[in-house]
Amino acid sequence: MAEERLDKILSGQNIATRTESKKLALKGMLAVNGKITKRSDIKVDPEKDEILVKGVKLIYKKHLYIMMNKPSGVLSASKDKNTETVIDLLPKELRREGMFPAGRLDKDTTGFVLLTDDGELAHKMLSPKKHVYKLYLAGCDKILNNDDVMTFAKGITSGEDVFMPAEMKIISDNFALVEICEGKFHQIKRMFHAIGADITSLKRLRIGSVFLDDSLGEGEFRELTSDEIIGITDSSFKGINSDTLPPAFLSI
Ligand code: URA
């Protein structure tokens, strides 16, 4: 990675503002490769050089990738004047500039939302052309049947939108797993309207090959592992196999 100003790196990592970095340097609290630096504007390579802030080694992360189990009632947005957002649920050190939810869930939808500052990865994950499948568990007010499965499999036209063929697997009378690779406005809700049903609950369980960590309670989050960062854009992972789902997901 190219060299960058130390104060810019520290502000980008949400460690200190540029003014704070200047003060830290003057107090002798910044060191690079074992040497105290009294200037915060020196150029360093955060991937190669060892940076200490108040004696603590900086773990540089170019981007953050956070899996959150979104609660109902929270907005999938970066900021909102009136309503709490998924970004508001993060602690300050993870609320870096440029963090956003990659792929919105409706306010009343729960489950897996990816929060990141990596626009390139988000595009790969979201573009319907990339065919990254997302799995949802949907509850509805209709007793589902095989005709509904067939309707989803054929593809659905809703107003001006055409939804690609989608796999549905009925789990019980009113619950089904549905897998789609698009993210059109209220897509699952509109697909269910097309079969005469209203959604009563909706939860995203998987993106690409990465399942929501079932140990995360609503509103909880954790960073993705390096394998999961790859898996989240994995377009080869497709198919609903409820046997491989963590049982907790199907306790409805
Ligand atoms: N489809 C919907 O209708 N809502 C969501 O939140 C996600 C997919």
Coordinates of N, CA and C and ligand atoms in Angstrom, one line a residue:
M1 N 0.8 -1.2 0.0 CA 0.0 0.0 0.0 C 0.9 1.3 0.0
A2 N 0.4 2.3 -0.7 CA 1.2 3.5 -0.7 C 1.3 4.2 0.6
E3 N 2.3 5.0 0.8 CA 2.4 5.7 2.1 C 1.3 6.8 2.2
E4 N 1.0 7.0 3.4 CA 0.0 8.1 3.7 C 0.4 8.8 4.9
R5 N -0.2 10.0 5.1 CA 0.1 10.8 6.3 C -0.4 10.0 7.5
L6 N 0.4 10.0 8.6 CA 0.0 9.3 9.8 C -1.3 9.8 10.4
D7 N -1.5 11.1 10.4 CA -2.7 11.6 11.0 C -3.9 11.2 10.2
K8 N -3.7 11.1 8.9 CA -4.9 10.7 8.0 C -5.2 9.2 8.3
I9 N -4.2 8.4 8.5 CA -4.4 7.0 8.8 C -5.2 6.9 10.1
L10 N -4.7 7.6 11.1 CA -5.4 7.5 12.4 C -6.8 8.0 12.4
S11 N -7.1 9.0 11.6 CA -8.5 9.5 11.6 C -9.3 8.5 10.8
G12 N -8.7 7.9 9.7 CA -9.5 6.9 8.9 C -9.8 5.7 9.7
Q13 N -9.0 5.3 10.6 CA -9.2 4.1 11.5 C -10.0 4.5 12.7
N14 N -10.5 5.7 12.8 CA -11.3 6.2 13.9 C -10.5 6.1 15.3
I15 N -9.2 6.4 15.2 CA -8.4 6.3 16.4 C -8.3 7.7 17.0
A16 N -8.0 8.7 16.1 CA -7.9 10.1 16.6 C -8.1 11.0 15.4
T17 N -8.7 12.2 15.7 CA -8.8 13.2 14.7 C -7.5 13.7 14.4
R18 N -7.4 14.5 13.3 CA -6.1 15.1 13.0 C -5.5 16.0 14.1
T19 N -6.4 16.8 14.7 CA -5.9 17.6 15.8 C -5.4 16.8 17.0
E20 N -6.2 15.7 17.3 CA -5.8 14.9 18.4 C -4.5 14.2 18.1
S21 N -4.3 13.8 16.8 CA -3.0 13.1 16.4 C -1.8 14.1 16.7
K22 N -2.1 15.4 16.3 CA -1.0 16.4 16.4 C -0.6 16.5 17.9
K23 N -1.6 16.5 18.8 CA -1.4 16.6 20.2 C -0.6 15.4 20.7
L24 N -1.1 14.2 20.3 CA -0.5 12.9 20.7 C 1.0 12.9 20.3
A25 N 1.3 13.4 19.1 CA 2.7 13.4 18.6 C 3.5 14.3 19.5
L26 N 3.0 15.5 19.8 CA 3.7 16.5 20.6 C 4.0 15.9 22.0
K27 N 3.1 15.1 22.5 CA 3.3 14.5 23.8 C 4.1 13.3 23.8
G28 N 4.6 12.9 22.6 CA 5.5 11.7 22.5 C 4.7 10.4 22.5
M29 N 3.5 10.5 22.2 CA 2.6 9.3 22.3 C 2.4 8.5 21.0
L30 N 3.1 9.0 19.9 CA 3.1 8.2 18.6 C 4.5 7.7 18.3
A31 N 4.5 6.5 17.9 CA 5.8 5.9 17.5 C 5.7 5.1 16.2
V32 N 6.7 5.2 15.3 CA 6.7 4.4 14.1 C 8.0 3.6 14.0
N33 N 7.8 2.3 13.9 CA 9.0 1.4 13.8 C 9.9 1.6 15.0
G34 N 9.3 1.8 16.2 CA 10.2 1.9 17.4 C 10.7 3.2 17.7
K35 N 10.4 4.2 16.9 CA 10.9 5.6 17.1 C 9.8 6.5 17.4
I36 N 9.9 7.3 18.5 CA 8.8 8.3 18.7 C 8.9 9.4 17.7
T37 N 7.7 9.8 17.2 CA 7.7 10.9 16.2 C 6.9 12.0 16.8
K38 N 7.5 13.2 16.7 CA 6.9 14.4 17.3 C 6.0 15.1 16.2
R39 N 6.0 14.5 15.0 CA 5.2 15.0 14.0 C 4.1 14.0 13.6
S40 N 2.9 14.5 13.4 CA 1.8 13.5 13.0 C 1.6 13.5 11.5
D41 N 2.4 14.4 10.8 CA 2.1 14.5 9.3 C 3.2 13.7 8.5
I42 N 4.0 12.9 9.2 CA 5.0 12.1 8.4 C 4.2 11.0 7.6
K43 N 4.9 10.6 6.6 CA 4.2 9.5 5.7 C 4.7 8.2 6.1
V44 N 3.7 7.3 6.3 CA 4.0 5.9 6.7 C 3.2 4.9 5.8
D45 N 3.6 3.7 5.8 CA 2.8 2.6 5.1 C 2.2 1.8 6.2
P46 N 0.9 2.0 6.4 CA 0.2 1.3 7.6 C 0.2 -0.2 7.5
E47 N 0.5 -0.8 6.3 CA 0.5 -2.2 6.2 C 1.9 -2.8 6.4
K48 N 2.9 -1.9 6.4 CA 4.3 -2.4 6.6 C 4.9 -1.9 7.9
D49 N 4.6 -0.6 8.2 CA 5.3 0.0 9.3 C 4.5 -0.3 10.6
E50 N 5.2 -0.4 11.7 CA 4.6 -0.6 13.0 C 4.2 0.7 13.6
I51 N 3.0 0.9 13.9 CA 2.6 2.2 14.4 C 2.1 2.0 15.9
L52 N 2.6 2.7 16.8 CA 2.1 2.6 18.2 C 1.4 3.9 18.6
V53 N 0.3 3.8 19.2 CA -0.5 4.9 19.7 C -0.6 4.7 21.2
K54 N 0.0 5.6 22.0 CA 0.1 5.4 23.4 C 0.6 4.1 23.8
G55 N 1.5 3.6 23.0 CA 2.2 2.3 23.3 C 1.4 1.1 22.8
V56 N 0.3 1.3 22.2 CA -0.6 0.2 21.7 C -0.4 0.1 20.2
K57 N -0.2 -1.1 19.8 CA 0.1 -1.3 18.3 C -1.3 -1.2 17.5
L58 N -1.2 -0.4 16.5 CA -2.3 -0.2 15.6 C -2.6 -1.4 14.8
I59 N -3.7 -2.0 14.8 CA -4.1 -3.1 13.9 C -4.8 -2.4 12.8
Y60 N -4.1 -2.2 11.7 CA -4.6 -1.5 10.5 C -5.6 -2.4 9.8
K61 N -6.8 -1.8 9.5 CA -7.8 -2.5 8.7 C -8.2 -1.6 7.6
K62 N -7.9 -1.9 6.3 CA -8.3 -1.1 5.2 C -9.8 -0.9 5.2
H63 N -10.5 -2.0 5.4 CA -12.0 -1.9 5.4 C -12.5 -2.7 6.6
L64 N -13.7 -2.4 7.0 CA -14.4 -3.1 8.0 C -15.6 -3.9 7.4
Y65 N -15.8 -5.1 7.9 CA -16.9 -6.0 7.4 C -17.6 -6.5 8.6
I66 N -18.8 -6.0 8.9 CA -19.5 -6.4 10.1 C -20.8 -7.1 9.8
M67 N -21.0 -8.2 10.4 CA -22.2 -9.0 10.3 C -23.1 -8.5 11.5
M68 N -24.3 -8.0 11.2 CA -25.2 -7.6 12.3 C -26.5 -8.4 12.2
N69 N -27.1 -8.8 13.3 CA -28.4 -9.4 13.3 C -29.3 -8.2 13.6
K70 N -29.9 -7.7 12.5 CA -30.7 -6.4 12.6 C -32.0 -6.7 13.3
P71 N -32.3 -5.8 14.3 CA -33.6 -6.0 15.0 C -34.7 -5.3 14.2
S72 N -35.9 -5.6 14.4 CA -37.0 -4.9 13.8 C -37.1 -3.5 14.4
G73 N -37.5 -2.5 13.6 CA -37.7 -1.1 14.1 C -36.4 -0.3 13.9
V74 N -35.4 -0.9 13.4 CA -34.1 -0.1 13.1 C -34.0 0.0 11.6
L75 N -33.6 1.2 11.2 CA -33.5 1.5 9.8 C -32.1 1.0 9.2
S76 N -32.2 0.5 8.0 CA -31.0 0.1 7.2 C -30.6 1.4 6.5
A77 N -29.9 2.2 7.2 CA -29.4 3.5 6.6 C -28.2 3.9 7.4
S78 N -27.4 4.9 6.9 CA -26.3 5.3 7.7 C -26.7 6.3 8.8
K79 N -27.6 7.2 8.4 CA -28.0 8.2 9.4 C -29.5 8.5 9.2
D80 N -30.2 8.9 10.2 CA -31.5 9.3 10.1 C -31.8 10.3 11.3
K81 N -32.6 11.3 11.0 CA -32.9 12.3 12.0 C -33.7 11.7 13.1
N82 N -34.7 10.9 12.8 CA -35.7 10.5 13.8 C -35.6 9.0 14.3
T83 N -35.0 8.2 13.4 CA -35.1 6.8 13.8 C -33.6 6.2 13.9
E84 N -33.5 5.3 14.8 CA -32.2 4.6 15.1 C -31.8 3.8 13.8
T85 N -30.6 3.9 13.4 CA -30.1 3.1 12.3 C -29.1 2.0 12.7
V86 N -28.9 1.1 11.8 CA -28.0 0.0 12.1 C -26.6 0.5 12.4
I87 N -26.2 1.7 11.8 CA -24.9 2.2 12.1 C -24.8 2.8 13.5
D88 N -26.0 3.3 14.0 CA -26.1 3.9 15.3 C -25.8 2.8 16.4
L89 N -26.1 1.5 16.0 CA -25.9 0.4 17.0 C -24.5 0.0 17.2
L90 N -23.6 0.5 16.3 CA -22.1 0.2 16.4 C -21.5 1.1 17.5
P91 N -20.4 0.6 18.1 CA -19.7 1.4 19.0 C -18.8 2.4 18.2
K92 N -18.4 3.5 18.8 CA -17.8 4.6 18.1 C -16.6 4.1 17.2
E93 N -15.8 3.2 17.8 CA -14.6 2.8 17.0 C -14.9 2.1 15.7
L94 N -16.1 1.5 15.6 CA -16.5 0.8 14.4 C -17.3 1.7 13.4
R95 N -17.7 2.9 14.0 CA -18.5 3.8 13.2 C -17.7 4.7 12.3
R96 N -16.8 4.1 11.5 CA -15.9 4.8 10.6 C -16.7 5.6 9.6
E97 N -16.0 6.6 9.1 CA -16.6 7.4 8.0 C -16.8 6.4 6.8
G98 N -17.9 6.6 6.1 CA -18.1 5.7 4.9 C -18.7 4.4 5.2
M99 N -19.0 4.1 6.5 CA -19.7 2.8 6.8 C -21.2 2.9 6.4
F100 N -21.7 1.8 5.7 CA -23.1 1.8 5.3 C -23.6 0.4 5.3
P101 N -24.9 0.2 5.3 CA -25.4 -1.1 5.2 C -25.4 -1.5 3.8
A102 N -24.8 -2.6 3.4 CA -24.7 -3.1 2.0 C -25.9 -3.9 1.8
G103 N -27.0 -3.4 1.2 CA -28.2 -4.1 0.9 C -29.2 -3.8 2.1
R104 N -30.2 -3.1 1.7 CA -31.1 -2.7 2.8 C -32.1 -3.7 3.1
L105 N -32.4 -3.8 4.4 CA -33.6 -4.6 4.8 C -34.6 -3.6 5.3
D106 N -35.9 -3.9 5.1 CA -37.0 -3.0 5.5 C -36.9 -2.8 7.0
K107 N -37.6 -1.8 7.5 CA -37.5 -1.5 8.9 C -38.0 -2.7 9.8
D108 N -39.0 -3.4 9.3 CA -39.5 -4.5 10.1 C -38.9 -5.8 9.8
T109 N -37.9 -5.8 8.9 CA -37.2 -7.1 8.6 C -36.0 -7.3 9.6
T110 N -35.8 -8.5 9.9 CA -34.7 -8.8 10.9 C -33.6 -9.6 10.1
G111 N -32.5 -9.8 10.8 CA -31.5 -10.7 10.3 C -30.2 -10.1 9.8
F112 N -29.6 -10.8 8.9 CA -28.2 -10.6 8.4 C -28.1 -9.3 7.6
V113 N -27.4 -8.3 8.1 CA -27.1 -7.2 7.3 C -25.6 -7.0 7.4
L114 N -25.0 -6.7 6.3 CA -23.5 -6.4 6.2 C -23.3 -4.9 6.3
L115 N -22.5 -4.5 7.3 CA -22.1 -3.1 7.4 C -20.6 -3.0 7.0
T116 N -20.3 -2.2 6.0 CA -18.9 -2.1 5.5 C -18.6 -0.7 5.0
D117 N -17.4 -0.4 4.8 CA -17.0 0.8 4.1 C -16.3 0.4 2.7
D118 N -16.5 -0.8 2.3 CA -15.9 -1.3 1.1 C -17.0 -1.3 -0.1
G119 N -17.0 -0.2 -0.8 CA -18.1 -0.1 -1.9 C -17.9 -1.1 -3.0
E120 N -16.7 -1.5 -3.2 CA -16.5 -2.5 -4.3 C -17.1 -3.8 -4.0
L121 N -16.8 -4.3 -2.8 CA -17.3 -5.6 -2.3 C -18.9 -5.5 -2.3
A122 N -19.4 -4.4 -1.8 CA -20.9 -4.2 -1.7 C -21.5 -4.4 -3.1
H123 N -20.8 -3.8 -4.1 CA -21.4 -3.9 -5.4 C -21.4 -5.3 -5.9
K124 N -20.3 -6.0 -5.6 CA -20.2 -7.5 -6.1 C -21.3 -8.3 -5.4
M125 N -21.6 -7.9 -4.2 CA -22.6 -8.7 -3.4 C -24.0 -8.4 -3.8
L126 N -24.2 -7.1 -4.3 CA -25.6 -6.6 -4.5 C -26.0 -6.7 -6.0
S127 N -25.1 -6.6 -6.9 CA -25.5 -6.5 -8.3 C -26.2 -7.8 -8.7
P128 N -27.5 -7.7 -9.2 CA -28.2 -9.0 -9.6 C -27.4 -9.7 -10.7
K129 N -26.5 -9.0 -11.4 CA -25.7 -9.7 -12.5 C -24.7 -10.6 -11.9
K130 N -24.3 -10.4 -10.6 CA -23.3 -11.2 -10.0 C -23.9 -12.5 -9.4
H131 N -25.2 -12.6 -9.3 CA -25.9 -13.8 -8.8 C -25.4 -14.3 -7.5
V132 N -25.3 -13.4 -6.6 CA -25.0 -13.8 -5.2 C -26.4 -14.0 -4.5
Y133 N -26.7 -15.2 -4.0 CA -28.0 -15.5 -3.5 C -28.1 -15.1 -2.0
K134 N -29.3 -14.6 -1.7 CA -29.6 -14.3 -0.3 C -30.8 -15.2 0.1
L135 N -30.7 -15.7 1.3 CA -31.8 -16.6 1.8 C -32.6 -15.9 2.9
Y136 N -33.9 -16.0 2.8 CA -34.8 -15.4 3.8 C -35.7 -16.5 4.3
L137 N -36.1 -16.3 5.6 CA -37.2 -17.0 6.2 C -38.4 -16.1 6.3
A138 N -39.5 -16.5 5.6 CA -40.7 -15.6 5.5 C -41.8 -16.3 6.2
G139 N -42.5 -15.5 7.0 CA -43.8 -16.0 7.6 C -44.9 -15.2 6.9
C140 N -46.0 -15.9 6.6 CA -47.1 -15.2 5.9 C -48.5 -15.6 6.5
D141 N -49.5 -14.9 6.0 CA -50.9 -15.2 6.5 C -51.7 -16.1 5.6
K142 N -51.0 -16.9 4.8 CA -51.7 -17.8 3.9 C -51.1 -19.2 4.1
I143 N -51.9 -20.2 3.9 CA -51.4 -21.6 4.0 C -50.7 -21.8 2.6
L144 N -49.4 -22.0 2.6 CA -48.6 -22.1 1.4 C -48.8 -23.5 0.8
N145 N -48.7 -23.5 -0.6 CA -48.9 -24.8 -1.2 C -48.0 -24.9 -2.4
N146 N -48.0 -26.0 -3.1 CA -47.1 -26.3 -4.2 C -47.3 -25.3 -5.4
D147 N -48.5 -24.8 -5.6 CA -48.7 -23.9 -6.7 C -47.9 -22.6 -6.4
D148 N -47.8 -22.2 -5.1 CA -47.0 -21.0 -4.8 C -45.5 -21.3 -5.1
V149 N -45.1 -22.5 -4.8 CA -43.7 -22.8 -5.1 C -43.4 -22.7 -6.6
M150 N -44.4 -23.2 -7.4 CA -44.3 -23.1 -8.9 C -44.3 -21.7 -9.4
T151 N -45.2 -20.9 -8.8 CA -45.3 -19.4 -9.2 C -43.9 -18.8 -9.0
F152 N -43.3 -19.0 -7.8 CA -42.0 -18.4 -7.5 C -41.0 -18.9 -8.5
A153 N -41.1 -20.2 -8.9 CA -40.1 -20.8 -9.7 C -40.2 -20.3 -11.2
K154 N -41.4 -19.8 -11.5 CA -41.5 -19.3 -12.9 C -41.1 -17.9 -13.0
G155 N -41.0 -17.2 -11.9 CA -40.7 -15.7 -12.0 C -42.0 -15.0 -11.9
I156 N -41.9 -13.8 -11.3 CA -43.2 -13.0 -11.0 C -43.1 -11.6 -11.6
T157 N -44.2 -11.2 -12.2 CA -44.2 -9.8 -12.7 C -45.1 -9.0 -11.7
S158 N -44.5 -7.9 -11.2 CA -45.2 -7.1 -10.2 C -45.1 -5.6 -10.7
G159 N -46.2 -5.1 -11.2 CA -46.2 -3.7 -11.7 C -45.2 -3.7 -12.8
E160 N -44.2 -2.8 -12.8 CA -43.2 -2.6 -13.8 C -42.1 -3.6 -13.6
D161 N -42.0 -4.3 -12.5 CA -40.9 -5.1 -12.2 C -41.1 -6.6 -12.5
V162 N -40.0 -7.2 -13.0 CA -40.1 -8.6 -13.3 C -39.1 -9.2 -12.3
F163 N -39.5 -10.1 -11.4 CA -38.6 -10.8 -10.5 C -38.2 -12.1 -11.1
M164 N -36.9 -12.4 -11.0 CA -36.4 -13.6 -11.6 C -36.9 -14.8 -10.9
P165 N -36.9 -16.0 -11.5 CA -37.4 -17.2 -10.9 C -36.6 -17.4 -9.6
A166 N -37.4 -17.8 -8.5 CA -36.8 -17.9 -7.2 C -37.2 -19.3 -6.6
E167 N -36.4 -19.8 -5.8 CA -36.7 -21.1 -5.1 C -37.4 -20.8 -3.8
M168 N -38.5 -21.5 -3.6 CA -39.2 -21.4 -2.3 C -39.3 -22.9 -1.7
K169 N -39.0 -23.0 -0.4 CA -39.2 -24.3 0.2 C -40.1 -24.1 1.4
I170 N -41.3 -24.8 1.4 CA -42.2 -24.6 2.5 C -41.7 -25.3 3.7
I171 N -41.7 -24.6 4.8 CA -41.2 -25.2 6.1 C -42.4 -25.7 7.0
S172 N -43.5 -24.9 6.9 CA -44.7 -25.3 7.7 C -45.8 -24.5 7.0
D173 N -47.1 -24.6 7.4 CA -48.2 -24.0 6.7 C -47.9 -22.6 6.3
N174 N -47.4 -21.8 7.2 CA -47.2 -20.3 7.0 C -45.8 -19.8 6.9
F175 N -44.9 -20.7 6.8 CA -43.5 -20.3 6.7 C -42.8 -21.0 5.5
A176 N -41.9 -20.2 4.9 CA -41.1 -20.7 3.8 C -39.7 -20.1 3.8
L177 N -38.8 -20.9 3.2 CA -37.5 -20.3 2.9 C -37.5 -19.8 1.5
V178 N -37.0 -18.7 1.2 CA -37.0 -18.1 -0.2 C -35.6 -17.6 -0.5
E179 N -35.1 -18.0 -1.7 CA -33.8 -17.5 -2.1 C -33.8 -16.7 -3.3
I180 N -33.3 -15.5 -3.2 CA -33.3 -14.6 -4.4 C -31.9 -13.9 -4.5
C181 N -31.6 -13.5 -5.8 CA -30.3 -12.8 -5.9 C -30.4 -11.3 -6.3
E182 N -31.7 -10.9 -6.3 CA -32.0 -9.5 -6.6 C -32.3 -8.8 -5.3
G183 N -32.4 -7.5 -5.3 CA -32.8 -6.8 -4.1 C -33.7 -5.6 -4.4
K184 N -34.8 -5.9 -5.2 CA -35.7 -4.9 -5.6 C -36.5 -4.4 -4.4
F185 N -37.0 -3.2 -4.4 CA -37.8 -2.6 -3.4 C -38.9 -3.6 -2.8
H186 N -38.9 -3.9 -1.6 CA -39.9 -4.8 -0.9 C -40.1 -6.1 -1.7
Q187 N -39.0 -6.6 -2.3 CA -39.1 -7.7 -3.2 C -39.9 -8.9 -2.7
I188 N -39.4 -9.4 -1.5 CA -40.1 -10.6 -1.0 C -41.6 -10.3 -0.7
K189 N -41.8 -9.2 -0.1 CA -43.2 -8.8 0.3 C -44.1 -8.8 -1.0
R190 N -43.5 -8.2 -2.1 CA -44.3 -8.1 -3.3 C -44.4 -9.5 -4.0
M191 N -43.4 -10.3 -3.8 CA -43.6 -11.7 -4.4 C -44.7 -12.5 -3.6
F192 N -44.7 -12.3 -2.3 CA -45.8 -12.9 -1.6 C -47.2 -12.3 -1.9
H193 N -47.2 -11.0 -2.1 CA -48.5 -10.4 -2.6 C -49.0 -11.1 -3.8
A194 N -48.1 -11.4 -4.7 CA -48.4 -12.0 -6.0 C -49.1 -13.4 -5.8
I195 N -48.9 -14.0 -4.7 CA -49.5 -15.3 -4.4 C -50.6 -15.1 -3.4
G196 N -51.0 -13.9 -3.2 CA -52.2 -13.6 -2.3 C -51.9 -13.6 -0.8
A197 N -50.6 -13.4 -0.5 CA -50.2 -13.5 0.9 C -49.6 -12.2 1.4
D198 N -49.8 -11.9 2.7 CA -49.1 -10.8 3.4 C -48.0 -11.4 4.3
I199 N -46.9 -10.8 4.2 CA -45.8 -11.2 5.1 C -46.1 -10.8 6.5
T200 N -45.9 -11.8 7.4 CA -46.0 -11.5 8.9 C -44.7 -11.4 9.6
S201 N -43.6 -12.0 9.0 CA -42.3 -11.8 9.5 C -41.3 -12.2 8.4
L202 N -40.2 -11.5 8.5 CA -39.1 -11.7 7.4 C -37.8 -11.6 8.0
K203 N -36.9 -12.6 7.8 CA -35.6 -12.6 8.4 C -34.6 -13.1 7.3
R204 N -33.5 -12.3 7.2 CA -32.5 -12.8 6.2 C -31.5 -13.7 7.0
L205 N -31.3 -14.9 6.4 CA -30.4 -15.9 7.1 C -29.1 -16.1 6.5
R206 N -28.9 -15.7 5.2 CA -27.6 -16.0 4.5 C -27.4 -15.1 3.4
I207 N -26.1 -14.7 3.2 CA -25.7 -13.9 2.0 C -24.6 -14.7 1.4
G208 N -24.7 -15.0 0.1 CA -23.6 -15.8 -0.5 C -23.5 -17.1 0.2
S209 N -22.4 -17.5 0.7 CA -22.3 -18.8 1.4 C -22.2 -18.5 2.9
V210 N -22.4 -17.3 3.4 CA -22.2 -17.0 4.8 C -23.6 -16.9 5.5
F211 N -23.7 -17.8 6.5 CA -24.9 -17.8 7.3 C -24.8 -16.7 8.4
L212 N -26.0 -16.2 8.8 CA -26.0 -15.3 10.0 C -25.5 -16.2 11.2
D213 N -24.6 -15.6 12.0 CA -24.1 -16.4 13.2 C -25.3 -16.5 14.1
D214 N -25.7 -17.7 14.4 CA -26.9 -17.9 15.2 C -26.7 -17.6 16.7
S215 N -25.4 -17.2 17.1 CA -25.2 -16.8 18.5 C -25.4 -15.3 18.6
L216 N -25.6 -14.6 17.5 CA -25.8 -13.2 17.6 C -27.3 -12.9 18.0
G217 N -27.6 -12.3 19.1 CA -28.9 -11.8 19.4 C -29.3 -10.6 18.5
E218 N -30.5 -10.2 18.6 CA -30.9 -9.1 17.7 C -30.2 -7.8 18.2
G219 N -29.6 -7.1 17.3 CA -28.9 -5.9 17.6 C -27.4 -6.2 17.8
E220 N -27.0 -7.5 17.9 CA -25.6 -7.8 18.1 C -24.9 -8.0 16.8
F221 N -23.6 -7.9 16.8 CA -22.8 -7.9 15.6 C -21.4 -8.5 15.9
R222 N -20.7 -8.8 14.8 CA -19.3 -9.2 14.9 C -18.6 -9.0 13.6
E223 N -17.3 -8.9 13.6 CA -16.6 -8.8 12.3 C -16.6 -10.1 11.6
L224 N -16.6 -10.0 10.2 CA -16.5 -11.2 9.4 C -15.1 -11.8 9.5
T225 N -15.0 -13.1 9.4 CA -13.7 -13.7 9.3 C -13.2 -13.5 7.9
S226 N -11.9 -13.8 7.6 CA -11.4 -13.6 6.3 C -12.0 -14.6 5.3
D227 N -12.4 -15.8 5.7 CA -13.1 -16.7 4.8 C -14.5 -16.1 4.5
E228 N -15.1 -15.6 5.5 CA -16.5 -15.0 5.3 C -16.5 -13.8 4.3
I229 N -15.4 -13.1 4.4 CA -15.3 -11.9 3.4 C -15.3 -12.4 2.0
I230 N -14.7 -13.6 1.8 CA -14.7 -14.2 0.4 C -16.1 -14.8 0.2
G231 N -16.7 -15.4 1.2 CA -18.0 -16.1 1.0 C -19.1 -15.2 0.7
I232 N -19.0 -14.0 1.2 CA -20.2 -13.1 1.1 C -20.5 -12.7 -0.4
T233 N -19.5 -12.9 -1.3 CA -19.7 -12.6 -2.7 C -19.7 -13.9 -3.5
D234 N -19.9 -15.0 -2.8 CA -19.8 -16.4 -3.5 C -21.1 -16.6 -4.3
S235 N -20.9 -16.6 -5.6 CA -22.1 -16.8 -6.4 C -22.4 -18.3 -6.7
S236 N -21.4 -19.2 -6.3 CA -21.6 -20.6 -6.6 C -22.5 -21.3 -5.5
F237 N -22.8 -20.5 -4.5 CA -23.5 -21.1 -3.4 C -25.0 -20.9 -3.6
K238 N -25.7 -21.9 -3.9 CA -27.2 -21.7 -4.2 C -27.9 -23.0 -3.8
G239 N -29.1 -22.8 -3.4 CA -29.9 -24.0 -3.1 C -30.3 -24.0 -1.6
I240 N -31.6 -24.3 -1.4 CA -32.2 -24.3 -0.1 C -32.1 -25.7 0.5
N241 N -31.3 -25.8 1.5 CA -31.3 -27.1 2.1 C -31.5 -26.9 3.6
S242 N -32.8 -27.1 4.0 CA -33.1 -26.7 5.4 C -32.4 -27.6 6.4
D243 N -31.9 -28.8 5.9 CA -31.2 -29.7 6.8 C -29.9 -29.1 7.3
T244 N -29.3 -28.2 6.5 CA -28.0 -27.7 6.8 C -28.1 -26.4 7.6
L245 N -29.4 -25.9 7.8 CA -29.5 -24.6 8.5 C -29.4 -24.9 10.0
P246 N -28.8 -23.9 10.7 CA -28.8 -24.1 12.2 C -30.2 -24.2 12.7
P247 N -30.6 -25.2 13.5 CA -31.9 -25.4 13.9 C -32.6 -24.2 14.5
A248 N -31.8 -23.3 15.1 CA -32.3 -22.1 15.8 C -33.1 -21.3 14.8
F249 N -32.6 -21.3 13.5 CA -33.3 -20.5 12.5 C -34.7 -20.9 12.2
L250 N -34.9 -22.2 12.4 CA -36.3 -22.7 12.0 C -37.2 -22.9 13.2
S251 N -36.8 -22.4 14.4 CA -37.6 -22.5 15.5 C -38.6 -21.4 15.5
I252 N -39.7 -21.6 14.8 CA -40.7 -20.6 14.5 C -42.0 -20.7 15.2
Ligands
URA1 N1 -37.6 -8.2 0.6 C1 -38.5 -7.4 1.3 O1 -39.6 -7.3 1.0 N2 -38.0 -6.8 2.4 C2 -36.7 -6.9 2.8 O2 -36.4 -6.3 3.8 C3 -35.9 -7.7 2.1 C4 -36.3 -8.4 1.0

